Short mmCIF file of C-alpha atoms and ligand atoms in Angstrom, two decimals:
data_model
loop_
_atom_site.label_atom_id
_atom_site.label_comp_id
_atom_site.label_asym_id
_atom_site.label_seq_id
_atom_site.Cartn_x
_atom_site.Cartn_y
_atom_site.Cartn_z
CA MET U 1 -68.31 90.94 39.98
CA LYS U 2 -71.70 91.37 40.88
CA LEU U 3 -73.74 94.55 39.89
CA ASN U 4 -77.03 95.72 40.77
CA ILE U 5 -78.41 96.24 37.82
CA ASN U 6 -81.89 98.37 37.86
CA ASN U 7 -82.82 99.44 34.31
CA VAL U 8 -85.18 101.82 34.93
CA PHE U 9 -84.71 104.56 31.90
CA SER U 10 -84.92 102.19 28.98
CA LYS U 11 -87.70 100.18 30.59
CA GLU U 12 -90.12 102.52 31.12
CA LEU U 13 -89.32 105.00 28.40
CA PRO U 14 -89.72 104.45 24.23
CA ALA U 15 -87.16 103.26 22.56
CA ASP U 16 -86.79 103.66 18.88
CA SER U 17 -88.17 101.34 16.66
CA VAL U 18 -85.59 100.99 14.30
CA LEU U 19 -82.66 98.45 15.10
CA GLU U 20 -80.10 99.63 12.88
CA ASN U 21 -77.25 101.91 14.02
CA GLU U 22 -77.17 103.90 11.09
CA ARG U 23 -77.33 107.99 11.18
CA ARG U 24 -80.96 109.31 11.01
CA GLN U 25 -83.37 111.64 13.13
CA VAL U 26 -85.20 109.42 15.61
CA TYR U 27 -89.07 110.43 16.13
CA ASN U 28 -91.36 109.74 19.30
CA ALA U 29 -88.16 108.14 21.26
CA CYS U 30 -86.36 108.61 24.66
CA PHE U 31 -83.39 106.81 23.34
CA SER U 32 -82.01 104.16 20.07
CA TYR U 33 -80.20 100.59 21.37
CA ALA U 34 -76.42 100.75 20.15
CA SER U 35 -73.77 98.82 20.97
CA PRO U 36 -69.93 99.76 22.21
CA LYS U 37 -67.25 99.27 19.09
CA GLN U 38 -65.08 96.65 19.76
CA THR U 39 -61.90 98.42 20.20
CA ALA U 40 -57.94 96.71 19.20
CA LYS U 41 -56.58 96.75 22.28
CA PRO U 42 -57.94 98.07 25.81
CA THR U 43 -56.44 99.07 28.40
CA LEU U 44 -57.24 99.90 31.40
CA LEU U 45 -55.22 103.48 33.08
CA HIS U 46 -57.18 104.18 35.65
CA VAL U 47 -60.21 103.89 37.99
CA SER U 48 -61.92 106.25 40.59
CA PRO U 49 -61.44 103.91 44.36
CA SER U 50 -65.01 105.85 45.22
CA MET U 51 -66.96 105.28 42.29
CA LEU U 52 -65.68 101.56 42.37
CA LYS U 53 -67.14 101.87 46.01
CA ASN U 54 -70.58 103.75 44.49
CA LEU U 55 -70.92 101.15 42.09
CA GLY U 56 -70.73 98.34 44.49
CA LEU U 57 -67.52 97.17 43.22
CA SER U 58 -63.85 96.60 44.76
CA SER U 59 -60.54 96.85 43.19
CA ILE U 60 -59.94 93.32 43.30
CA ASP U 61 -62.97 93.47 40.48
CA ALA U 62 -60.86 96.32 38.50
CA LYS U 63 -58.39 93.94 38.13
CA SER U 64 -60.31 91.78 35.99
CA LYS U 65 -60.26 91.36 32.40
CA TYR U 66 -64.00 91.32 32.42
CA PHE U 67 -64.17 95.09 34.33
CA LEU U 68 -61.80 95.89 31.67
CA ASN U 69 -64.00 94.25 28.58
CA ILE U 70 -67.45 95.57 29.95
CA PHE U 71 -66.11 99.38 31.20
CA SER U 72 -64.38 99.78 27.42
CA GLY U 73 -67.18 98.64 25.05
CA ASN U 74 -65.38 95.20 24.05
CA GLN U 75 -68.06 93.16 26.19
CA VAL U 76 -72.20 93.63 26.94
CA LEU U 77 -73.13 92.66 30.61
CA GLU U 78 -75.62 90.00 30.51
CA SER U 79 -78.84 90.37 30.14
CA THR U 80 -78.72 94.12 29.49
CA LYS U 81 -79.15 96.15 26.57
CA PRO U 82 -76.68 99.37 25.97
CA TYR U 83 -78.27 102.50 24.23
CA ALA U 84 -77.85 105.88 23.36
CA MET U 85 -80.51 108.88 24.30
CA CYS U 86 -81.97 111.34 22.11
CA TYR U 87 -81.84 115.27 22.80
CA GLY U 88 -81.63 118.13 21.05
CA GLY U 89 -80.29 121.83 21.93
CA HIS U 90 -79.30 125.45 20.87
CA GLN U 91 -75.93 125.49 20.15
CA PHE U 92 -74.11 129.17 20.29
CA GLY U 93 -77.88 130.73 21.17
CA ASN U 94 -79.47 128.57 18.10
CA TRP U 95 -81.80 125.94 17.34
CA ALA U 96 -79.38 123.05 16.01
CA GLY U 97 -82.23 120.40 16.23
CA GLN U 98 -81.29 116.97 17.38
CA LEU U 99 -78.29 116.42 18.62
CA GLY U 100 -78.41 112.94 21.01
CA ASP U 101 -75.67 110.82 22.16
CA GLY U 102 -73.10 110.52 19.54
CA ARG U 103 -70.85 109.02 21.44
CA ALA U 104 -71.80 108.27 24.55
CA ILE U 105 -73.62 105.18 25.13
CA ASN U 106 -75.64 103.78 28.01
CA LEU U 107 -74.23 100.38 29.02
CA PHE U 108 -77.02 100.02 32.66
CA GLU U 109 -78.14 101.46 35.61
CA ILE U 110 -77.26 100.22 38.56
CA LYS U 111 -78.79 100.75 42.04
CA GLN U 112 -76.43 100.44 45.15
CA ASN U 113 -77.23 101.88 48.79
CA ASN U 114 -80.25 103.67 47.24
CA ASN U 115 -78.46 105.58 44.87
CA GLN U 116 -78.93 105.40 41.26
CA TRP U 117 -76.40 105.60 38.81
CA GLN U 118 -76.84 105.35 35.36
CA VAL U 119 -73.30 104.46 33.37
CA GLN U 120 -72.65 105.23 30.11
CA LEU U 121 -69.07 104.79 27.93
CA LYS U 122 -67.95 107.73 26.02
CA GLY U 123 -65.92 107.20 23.30
CA ALA U 124 -67.39 103.91 22.45
CA GLY U 125 -68.46 103.90 18.54
CA VAL U 126 -71.36 105.66 16.61
CA THR U 127 -74.40 105.80 17.61
CA PRO U 128 -77.86 106.61 15.55
CA TYR U 129 -76.62 110.54 16.97
CA SER U 130 -73.68 110.27 15.65
CA ARG U 131 -74.30 112.71 12.51
CA THR U 132 -70.97 112.92 10.28
CA ALA U 133 -68.79 112.65 13.42
CA ASP U 134 -66.80 108.97 14.46
CA GLY U 135 -68.06 108.33 17.75
CA LEU U 136 -64.64 107.94 19.24
CA ALA U 137 -62.52 110.21 21.68
CA VAL U 138 -58.92 110.52 22.34
CA LEU U 139 -56.82 110.21 25.22
CA ARG U 140 -56.83 113.95 25.55
CA SER U 141 -60.00 114.73 26.11
CA SER U 142 -60.54 111.51 27.89
CA VAL U 143 -57.84 112.43 30.32
CA ARG U 144 -59.72 116.08 30.97
CA GLU U 145 -63.27 114.65 31.27
CA TYR U 146 -61.61 111.95 34.19
CA LEU U 147 -59.70 114.20 36.23
CA CYS U 148 -61.63 117.08 36.17
CA SER U 149 -65.18 115.79 36.69
CA GLU U 150 -63.64 113.24 39.77
CA ALA U 151 -61.95 116.91 41.17
CA MET U 152 -65.50 118.82 40.63
CA PHE U 153 -66.82 116.07 43.02
CA TYR U 154 -64.14 116.84 45.92
CA LEU U 155 -64.70 120.74 45.65
CA GLY U 156 -68.23 119.77 46.53
CA VAL U 157 -69.40 120.62 42.90
CA PRO U 158 -72.42 118.82 41.46
CA THR U 159 -71.08 116.61 39.03
CA THR U 160 -71.45 113.69 37.02
CA ARG U 161 -68.37 111.00 38.16
CA ALA U 162 -65.78 109.23 36.52
CA LEU U 163 -65.49 105.30 37.08
CA SER U 164 -62.37 104.09 34.81
CA LEU U 165 -60.22 105.85 31.68
CA SER U 166 -58.94 103.28 29.01
CA LEU U 167 -57.23 103.53 25.81
CA SER U 168 -58.70 101.83 23.28
CA GLY U 169 -55.65 101.07 21.25
CA ASP U 170 -57.12 102.62 18.57
CA LYS U 171 -56.03 105.48 16.50
CA VAL U 172 -58.61 107.99 15.60
CA LEU U 173 -57.85 111.69 13.38
CA ARG U 174 -58.74 115.08 14.71
CA ASP U 175 -58.22 118.39 13.51
CA VAL U 176 -57.20 120.01 16.60
CA MET U 177 -57.09 123.37 15.83
CA TYR U 178 -59.40 123.38 12.83
CA ASP U 179 -56.92 124.73 10.40
CA GLY U 180 -56.66 121.78 8.30
CA ASN U 181 -54.07 119.76 10.11
CA PRO U 182 -55.20 116.62 11.02
CA ALA U 183 -52.95 113.99 13.07
CA TYR U 184 -53.90 110.21 14.77
CA GLU U 185 -54.29 110.45 18.49
CA LYS U 186 -54.90 107.71 20.75
CA GLY U 187 -58.29 106.47 20.91
CA ALA U 188 -59.58 106.47 24.87
CA VAL U 189 -63.30 105.44 26.75
CA VAL U 190 -64.44 107.15 29.77
CA CYS U 191 -67.13 104.90 31.86
CA ARG U 192 -68.98 107.77 33.09
CA ALA U 193 -71.84 107.54 35.60
CA ALA U 194 -74.19 110.26 37.17
CA GLU U 195 -78.02 109.33 38.84
CA SER U 196 -78.97 110.81 35.07
CA PHE U 197 -77.63 112.38 32.50
CA LEU U 198 -81.01 113.45 31.17
CA ARG U 199 -80.55 117.04 29.96
CA PHE U 200 -82.22 120.13 28.85
CA GLY U 201 -81.96 118.93 25.42
CA SER U 202 -83.66 115.81 26.56
CA TYR U 203 -87.08 117.50 26.94
CA GLN U 204 -86.47 119.92 23.94
CA ILE U 205 -86.40 117.52 21.02
CA PHE U 206 -89.92 116.89 21.77
CA ALA U 207 -91.12 120.54 21.96
CA SER U 208 -89.80 121.24 18.73
CA ARG U 209 -91.54 118.21 17.28
CA GLN U 210 -94.90 119.20 18.68
CA ASP U 211 -94.22 115.65 20.39
CA ASN U 212 -96.78 116.03 23.57
CA TYR U 213 -97.15 112.93 24.68
CA THR U 214 -93.33 111.93 25.02
CA LEU U 215 -92.85 114.97 26.20
CA LYS U 216 -95.19 114.72 28.99
CA THR U 217 -93.61 110.79 29.20
CA LEU U 218 -90.25 111.74 29.92
CA VAL U 219 -91.39 114.93 32.12
CA ASP U 220 -93.28 112.37 34.61
CA TYR U 221 -90.58 109.98 34.40
CA THR U 222 -87.71 112.57 35.59
CA ILE U 223 -90.13 113.34 38.40
CA LYS U 224 -90.82 110.05 39.45
CA HIS U 225 -87.53 108.96 39.63
CA HIS U 226 -85.56 111.82 40.04
CA PHE U 227 -87.90 114.95 42.02
CA THR U 228 -89.24 112.13 44.19
CA GLY U 229 -90.83 115.40 46.45
CA LEU U 230 -92.86 116.81 43.77
CA GLY U 231 -95.65 114.26 43.86
CA THR U 232 -97.96 112.61 41.14
CA PRO U 233 -98.29 115.11 37.93
CA SER U 234 -100.27 118.18 37.66
CA LYS U 235 -99.42 121.44 36.64
CA ASP U 236 -98.75 122.42 40.04
CA THR U 237 -95.76 119.72 39.73
CA TYR U 238 -95.00 120.32 36.31
CA ILE U 239 -94.20 124.34 37.66
CA GLN U 240 -92.25 123.07 41.15
CA PHE U 241 -90.28 120.63 38.66
CA PHE U 242 -89.31 123.93 36.81
CA LYS U 243 -88.14 125.78 39.78
CA THR U 244 -86.34 122.78 41.44
CA VAL U 245 -84.22 122.54 37.99
CA SER U 246 -83.86 126.58 38.22
CA GLU U 247 -82.83 126.47 41.69
CA ARG U 248 -80.13 123.73 40.68
CA THR U 249 -79.09 125.01 38.04
CA LEU U 250 -78.44 128.30 39.72
CA ASN U 251 -76.53 126.88 42.44
CA LEU U 252 -74.32 125.12 39.96
CA ILE U 253 -72.95 127.57 38.12
CA ILE U 254 -72.37 130.26 41.85
CA HIS U 255 -70.12 127.28 42.79
CA TRP U 256 -68.38 127.41 39.37
CA GLN U 257 -68.20 131.17 39.65
CA ARG U 258 -66.45 129.94 43.28
CA VAL U 259 -64.00 127.63 42.18
CA GLY U 260 -63.13 129.51 38.73
CA PHE U 261 -64.74 127.16 36.58
CA VAL U 262 -65.75 128.12 33.07
CA HIS U 263 -67.75 125.10 31.62
CA GLY U 264 -67.00 126.23 28.18
CA VAL U 265 -69.97 124.80 25.98
CA MET U 266 -73.19 125.80 28.01
CA ASN U 267 -75.35 124.84 25.34
CA THR U 268 -78.58 123.78 25.79
CA ASP U 269 -77.77 120.33 25.46
CA ASN U 270 -74.94 120.30 27.93
CA MET U 271 -77.27 121.70 30.91
CA SER U 272 -78.28 118.77 32.96
CA ILE U 273 -81.96 118.83 34.28
CA LEU U 274 -80.53 117.29 37.93
CA GLY U 275 -78.33 120.97 37.71
CA LEU U 276 -74.49 118.40 37.63
CA THR U 277 -71.59 119.66 35.51
CA ILE U 278 -72.12 117.81 32.53
CA ASP U 279 -69.82 116.71 29.31
CA TYR U 280 -66.42 118.54 30.35
CA GLY U 281 -65.48 119.32 27.06
CA PRO U 282 -63.17 122.75 26.57
CA TYR U 283 -64.06 123.88 29.84
CA GLY U 284 -61.05 125.78 31.69
CA TRP U 285 -59.86 126.75 35.20
CA LEU U 286 -59.43 130.76 35.90
CA GLU U 287 -56.24 132.13 36.53
CA GLY U 288 -55.98 135.59 36.35
CA PHE U 289 -59.28 136.41 37.62
CA ASP U 290 -60.87 137.52 34.43
CA TYR U 291 -64.64 137.68 33.70
CA GLY U 292 -64.00 138.06 30.08
CA TRP U 293 -62.09 135.06 29.53
CA THR U 294 -63.61 132.04 28.37
CA PRO U 295 -60.79 128.61 27.40
CA ASN U 296 -63.05 127.78 24.13
CA THR U 297 -61.30 129.06 21.10
CA THR U 298 -64.93 128.49 18.71
CA ASP U 299 -66.25 131.19 21.41
CA ARG U 300 -63.06 133.30 20.95
CA GLN U 301 -65.02 136.05 18.89
CA HIS U 302 -68.24 136.55 20.79
CA LYS U 303 -66.98 135.29 23.90
CA ARG U 304 -70.33 134.04 24.65
CA TYR U 305 -69.68 131.44 27.75
CA ARG U 306 -67.18 133.63 29.64
CA PHE U 307 -66.70 133.54 33.14
CA GLY U 308 -68.86 136.50 33.97
CA ASN U 309 -71.45 135.16 31.80
CA GLN U 310 -72.37 131.74 32.85
CA ILE U 311 -75.05 132.99 35.62
CA ASN U 312 -76.92 135.09 32.56
CA ILE U 313 -76.21 131.62 30.23
CA GLY U 314 -77.63 129.76 33.28
CA LEU U 315 -81.07 132.10 32.78
CA TRP U 316 -81.59 131.77 29.18
CA ASN U 317 -80.85 128.19 28.67
CA LEU U 318 -83.87 127.88 31.55
CA LEU U 319 -86.09 130.27 29.22
CA GLN U 320 -85.35 127.74 26.35
CA LEU U 321 -86.31 125.09 29.22
CA ALA U 322 -89.43 127.09 30.26
CA ASN U 323 -90.68 126.97 26.37
CA ALA U 324 -90.37 123.26 25.64
CA ILE U 325 -92.27 122.27 29.17
CA TYR U 326 -94.88 125.31 28.41
CA PRO U 327 -96.76 122.64 26.63
CA LEU U 328 -97.36 120.80 29.85
CA ILE U 329 -98.77 124.05 31.96
CA ASN U 330 -100.18 126.50 29.23
CA GLU U 331 -99.74 129.55 31.47
CA ALA U 332 -96.51 131.66 30.82
CA GLU U 333 -96.93 133.52 34.08
CA PRO U 334 -95.40 130.87 36.63
CA LEU U 335 -92.92 130.29 34.78
CA GLU U 336 -91.93 133.99 34.23
CA ALA U 337 -91.91 134.23 37.90
CA ILE U 338 -89.49 131.17 38.67
CA LEU U 339 -87.18 133.11 35.61
CA ASN U 340 -87.33 136.13 37.79
CA GLU U 341 -86.71 134.19 40.92
CA TYR U 342 -83.96 133.42 39.25
CA LYS U 343 -82.34 136.30 38.16
CA THR U 344 -82.94 138.04 42.18
CA ASN U 345 -81.76 134.97 43.99
CA PHE U 346 -78.43 135.24 41.72
CA GLU U 347 -77.66 138.80 43.18
CA ILE U 348 -78.04 137.04 46.55
CA LYS U 349 -76.47 134.06 46.19
CA SER U 350 -73.24 135.49 44.26
CA LEU U 351 -72.55 138.26 47.22
CA ALA U 352 -73.19 135.09 50.17
CA MET U 353 -70.50 133.21 47.66
CA MET U 354 -68.30 136.33 47.58
CA ARG U 355 -69.05 137.04 51.04
CA SER U 356 -67.87 133.05 51.96
CA LYS U 357 -64.50 133.64 49.91
CA LEU U 358 -63.71 136.35 51.74
CA GLY U 359 -64.33 135.13 55.43
CA LEU U 360 -67.38 137.68 55.68
CA GLU U 361 -70.29 136.02 58.32
CA MET U 362 -72.22 139.17 58.58
CA ALA U 363 -73.80 141.01 55.87
CA ASP U 364 -73.31 145.03 55.82
CA LYS U 365 -74.97 147.30 53.51
CA ASN U 366 -71.86 148.15 51.62
CA ASP U 367 -70.41 144.55 51.17
CA GLU U 368 -71.77 144.91 47.05
CA LYS U 369 -69.56 148.02 46.38
CA PHE U 370 -66.44 146.81 48.61
CA ILE U 371 -66.45 143.23 46.42
CA LEU U 372 -67.07 145.47 43.57
CA ASP U 373 -63.68 147.23 43.77
CA LEU U 374 -62.17 144.07 44.81
CA GLU U 375 -63.12 142.48 41.09
CA ASP U 376 -61.99 145.71 39.61
CA ILE U 377 -58.32 145.76 40.90
CA LEU U 378 -57.93 141.83 40.45
CA HIS U 379 -58.85 143.09 36.95
CA GLN U 380 -56.41 145.53 36.74
CA THR U 381 -52.84 143.52 37.34
CA GLU U 382 -53.44 139.71 36.21
CA THR U 383 -54.19 138.40 39.81
CA ASP U 384 -54.38 134.70 39.92
CA MET U 385 -57.39 133.87 41.49
CA THR U 386 -56.87 130.05 43.53
CA ILE U 387 -53.64 132.05 45.24
CA PHE U 388 -55.27 135.20 45.82
CA PHE U 389 -58.06 134.02 47.64
CA ARG U 390 -56.31 130.91 49.28
CA GLN U 391 -53.31 133.88 50.51
CA ILE U 392 -55.90 136.07 51.85
CA SER U 393 -57.01 133.68 54.49
CA ASN U 394 -53.56 134.71 56.17
CA PHE U 395 -54.84 138.35 56.54
CA GLU U 396 -54.82 139.36 60.41
CA LYS U 397 -57.37 142.51 60.47
CA LYS U 398 -54.58 144.08 63.15
CA LYS U 399 -51.88 143.66 59.83
CA PRO U 400 -53.34 145.17 56.91
CA SER U 401 -49.87 146.83 55.69
CA GLU U 402 -48.46 143.36 55.11
CA GLY U 403 -51.80 142.57 52.60
CA LEU U 404 -50.09 143.12 50.26
CA LYS U 405 -47.12 141.05 50.60
CA LEU U 406 -49.75 138.23 51.26
CA ILE U 407 -50.78 138.38 47.81
CA HIS U 408 -47.70 138.91 45.98
CA ASP U 409 -47.09 135.02 44.43
CA ALA U 410 -50.51 136.09 42.86
CA PHE U 411 -49.52 138.48 40.53
CA TYR U 412 -48.16 137.26 36.95
CA ALA U 413 -46.49 140.58 36.84
CA PRO U 414 -45.58 141.97 40.56
CA SER U 415 -43.43 144.71 38.89
CA GLU U 416 -46.36 146.43 37.09
CA VAL U 417 -47.76 146.42 41.18
CA VAL U 418 -47.03 149.94 41.50
CA GLY U 419 -48.48 153.62 41.58
CA ASP U 420 -51.86 154.04 41.28
CA ILE U 421 -52.19 149.97 41.42
CA LYS U 422 -50.10 149.55 44.98
CA LYS U 423 -52.12 152.78 46.26
CA ARG U 424 -55.48 150.94 45.30
CA TRP U 425 -54.62 147.62 46.83
CA GLU U 426 -53.36 149.15 49.86
CA ASN U 427 -56.11 151.02 50.02
CA TRP U 428 -58.57 148.06 49.70
CA PHE U 429 -56.36 145.88 52.33
CA ASN U 430 -57.47 148.90 54.83
CA ALA U 431 -60.91 148.54 53.77
CA TYR U 432 -60.63 144.77 54.47
CA ALA U 433 -59.41 145.48 58.04
CA GLU U 434 -62.14 147.75 58.92
CA ARG U 435 -64.84 145.21 57.22
CA LEU U 436 -63.64 142.41 59.33
CA GLN U 437 -63.83 144.89 62.68
CA CYS U 438 -68.07 143.78 62.28
CA GLU U 439 -66.94 140.41 62.52
CA THR U 440 -67.15 138.30 65.72
CA CYS U 441 -64.54 135.45 64.05
CA LEU U 442 -61.13 135.06 65.38
CA ASP U 443 -58.63 135.49 63.08
CA LYS U 444 -57.56 132.01 62.85
CA ALA U 445 -61.54 130.75 63.18
CA ARG U 446 -61.78 133.18 59.82
CA LYS U 447 -58.78 131.23 57.96
CA GLU U 448 -59.88 127.63 59.05
CA LYS U 449 -63.77 128.94 57.50
CA MET U 450 -62.44 130.55 54.51
CA ASN U 451 -60.41 127.22 53.57
CA LEU U 452 -62.71 125.39 52.91
CA VAL U 453 -64.50 127.32 50.03
CA ASN U 454 -61.38 128.80 48.71
CA PRO U 455 -59.71 125.70 46.93
CA LYS U 456 -55.78 125.38 47.59
CA TYR U 457 -55.48 122.81 44.37
CA VAL U 458 -56.97 122.89 41.28
CA LEU U 459 -57.07 121.01 38.01
CA ARG U 460 -55.15 123.98 35.47
CA ASN U 461 -55.32 123.80 32.34
CA TYR U 462 -51.62 123.27 31.88
CA MET U 463 -51.60 120.56 34.78
CA SER U 464 -54.20 118.65 32.53
CA GLN U 465 -51.24 118.95 29.11
CA LEU U 466 -48.67 117.82 31.20
CA ALA U 467 -50.63 114.61 32.69
CA ILE U 468 -51.95 114.59 28.92
CA ASP U 469 -48.29 114.71 27.15
CA LYS U 470 -46.95 111.86 30.12
CA ALA U 471 -49.62 109.99 29.01
CA ASP U 472 -49.65 110.47 25.45
CA ASN U 473 -46.10 108.87 26.37
CA GLY U 474 -47.20 105.86 27.88
CA ASP U 475 -46.45 107.01 31.77
CA TYR U 476 -49.52 107.70 33.82
CA GLY U 477 -47.77 108.85 36.95
CA LEU U 478 -48.95 112.81 36.55
CA LEU U 479 -52.33 111.57 36.02
CA ASP U 480 -51.97 109.48 39.39
CA GLU U 481 -50.36 112.03 41.31
CA LEU U 482 -52.72 114.75 40.04
CA PHE U 483 -55.95 112.31 40.87
CA LYS U 484 -54.84 111.76 44.08
CA MET U 485 -53.88 115.59 45.20
CA LEU U 486 -57.22 116.82 44.04
CA GLN U 487 -59.21 114.72 46.38
CA ASN U 488 -58.18 116.84 49.25
CA PRO U 489 -58.31 119.69 47.41
CA TYR U 490 -58.89 121.96 50.26
CA SER U 491 -56.71 120.74 52.37
CA GLU U 492 -52.52 121.71 52.59
CA GLN U 493 -50.60 119.02 51.27
CA PRO U 494 -47.52 120.07 51.83
CA GLU U 495 -46.54 117.34 49.66
CA TYR U 496 -48.00 119.06 46.64
CA ASN U 497 -46.98 122.29 47.15
CA ASN U 498 -45.82 122.66 43.77
CA TRP U 499 -48.66 122.66 42.41
CA PHE U 500 -49.87 125.11 44.46
CA ALA U 501 -48.12 127.91 41.48
CA LYS U 502 -49.15 130.17 39.23
CA ARG U 503 -49.17 128.95 35.55
CA PRO U 504 -45.97 128.79 34.45
CA ASP U 505 -45.56 131.39 31.64
CA TRP U 506 -44.98 128.15 28.37
CA ALA U 507 -48.37 127.79 28.90
CA ARG U 508 -49.92 130.98 28.74
CA ASP U 509 -50.66 130.94 25.11
CA LYS U 510 -49.91 126.75 24.16
CA VAL U 511 -52.72 124.96 22.98
CA GLY U 512 -54.55 122.91 25.32
CA CYS U 513 -53.44 125.34 28.43
CA SER U 514 -55.25 128.07 27.48
CA MET U 515 -57.21 127.48 24.25
CA LEU U 516 -58.59 124.36 23.78
CA SER U 517 -61.22 123.61 20.74
CA CYS U 518 -64.58 121.41 20.70
CA SER U 519 -62.68 118.88 18.82
CA SER U 520 -62.15 115.18 21.09
P1 LIG V 1 -70.45 119.00 22.87
O1 LIG V 1 -70.46 119.78 22.23
O2 LIG V 1 -69.00 117.77 23.29
O3 LIG V 1 -71.24 118.68 23.57
O4 LIG V 1 -71.20 117.71 21.51
C1 LIG V 1 -71.98 117.95 21.18
C2 LIG V 1 -73.11 117.13 19.67
O5 LIG V 1 -72.07 116.08 19.22
C3 LIG V 1 -73.40 115.95 20.37
O6 LIG V 1 -74.41 115.57 20.17
C4 LIG V 1 -72.32 114.79 20.48
O7 LIG V 1 -73.14 113.20 21.15
C5 LIG V 1 -71.35 114.61 19.30
N1 LIG V 1 -70.51 114.42 19.15
C6 LIG V 1 -69.44 115.19 19.67
N2 LIG V 1 -68.23 114.95 19.26
C7 LIG V 1 -68.38 113.40 18.81
C8 LIG V 1 -67.72 112.26 18.04
N3 LIG V 1 -66.33 112.27 18.14
N4 LIG V 1 -68.59 111.26 17.46
C9 LIG V 1 -70.18 111.06 17.48
N5 LIG V 1 -70.67 112.47 17.51
C10 LIG V 1 -69.96 113.66 18.19
MG1 LIG V 2 -72.55 117.26 24.83
#
């Protein structure tokens, strides 16, 4: 096994001078050295073939004991020194102080085919940032992160990736619903990788401590390695840096809205500076199209991170980042202008995204109302987002009366689609047929384009739960099946047609399917 190690983060940024792995506040440093925990009996459960390739590894490498040991944390690669990153963050709108990698340990960085990868283990034991927790992860949350991060990549959504999923062989105690009923679960380790795991909170921590020196060091480092086109550090470069982060963040969230993904915990420590989906916790996929939905039970009361609020939260988080880097710029106006631009662009880009989901290539002044009308009816009766958008690609503009039949399978209670609601749908399909008259695209070509933005297969919450239940019993077949299917989410794949279906009734209110906690 040969890896092209290229450590830049730990080489160029200030390290914590304390070497003891004990919980504490860490000052003037971007990371602390910390070694992964030895586990009782590591077992490799799954490997992502494309990530193997990206990191310069082969499937033969993946079968070796050495691979298992390195990527489950049981052995440290020669001449590398694992570390945990220091960051802070706003959690649910409140400044939470130092957070940091409490259960993530970076192994090393790899440069392969000109791509930089920071490789880290999640669930490999305590670090100085573990606060009161154990630094471990359970199989349940690890399966969810492993499957979803790879699925997101194939959906074309910017994301951190996953190389492997292993059982640690240790038991981990968790109180899933925080109701005083803790139970032991199987411990697991995910090896994940990204160009960088830096988050908004990585910058906020230094600003909160008035440590402008380390703040500048980190921003300069970030621009040098990850925003290379921006040039040498200057006030203008910092403004451009913020503008790029703002654009990437908006782009990311528009993708989430397109595929129906709800992150669930958009705290500033979970916002990647590169605009990647990061930290898969109590996330969820929309089933019924519902702007008010959040999978995170911790957020049930205020629903701060609900589907319809993700774009606003992106803006709120960017404002916190602007505040953090302000000391390097000392001028509010250009940062405010960028935040205002985000607001304008989010209207424009949301509309463009919804147009693409409906196969509309031209812009019509009434589109906004036409789309609002659709969203309104989608909310009136529980309508499956994925099935609805996939099915309407079959719409023929000369047959508006067949519209309702096409989407019949998307309704959770088809018997409720009568009377006024039925009428509204019929009117909407008539309007759609009329709207399509302005388009030049033929039905068949429109269908092909729509099927590239409306996935047929997404990782519905109950599907992960089924894979988790089986994996917990030692059967990894479903995990593998879902992994394979989700590599081609936009293709028909008739062999997987049984997964192109509404959430079954038993999963509606089941823990892990519609309700998730942060306990992982
Ligand atoms: P999250 O909301 O999962 O992104 O986590 C928020 C903070 O809690 C981060 O600093 C995590 O590293 C930390 N954390 C979460 N779970 C654990 C755990 N089991 N052990 C140690 N730290 C944890
Ligand atoms: Mg996090």
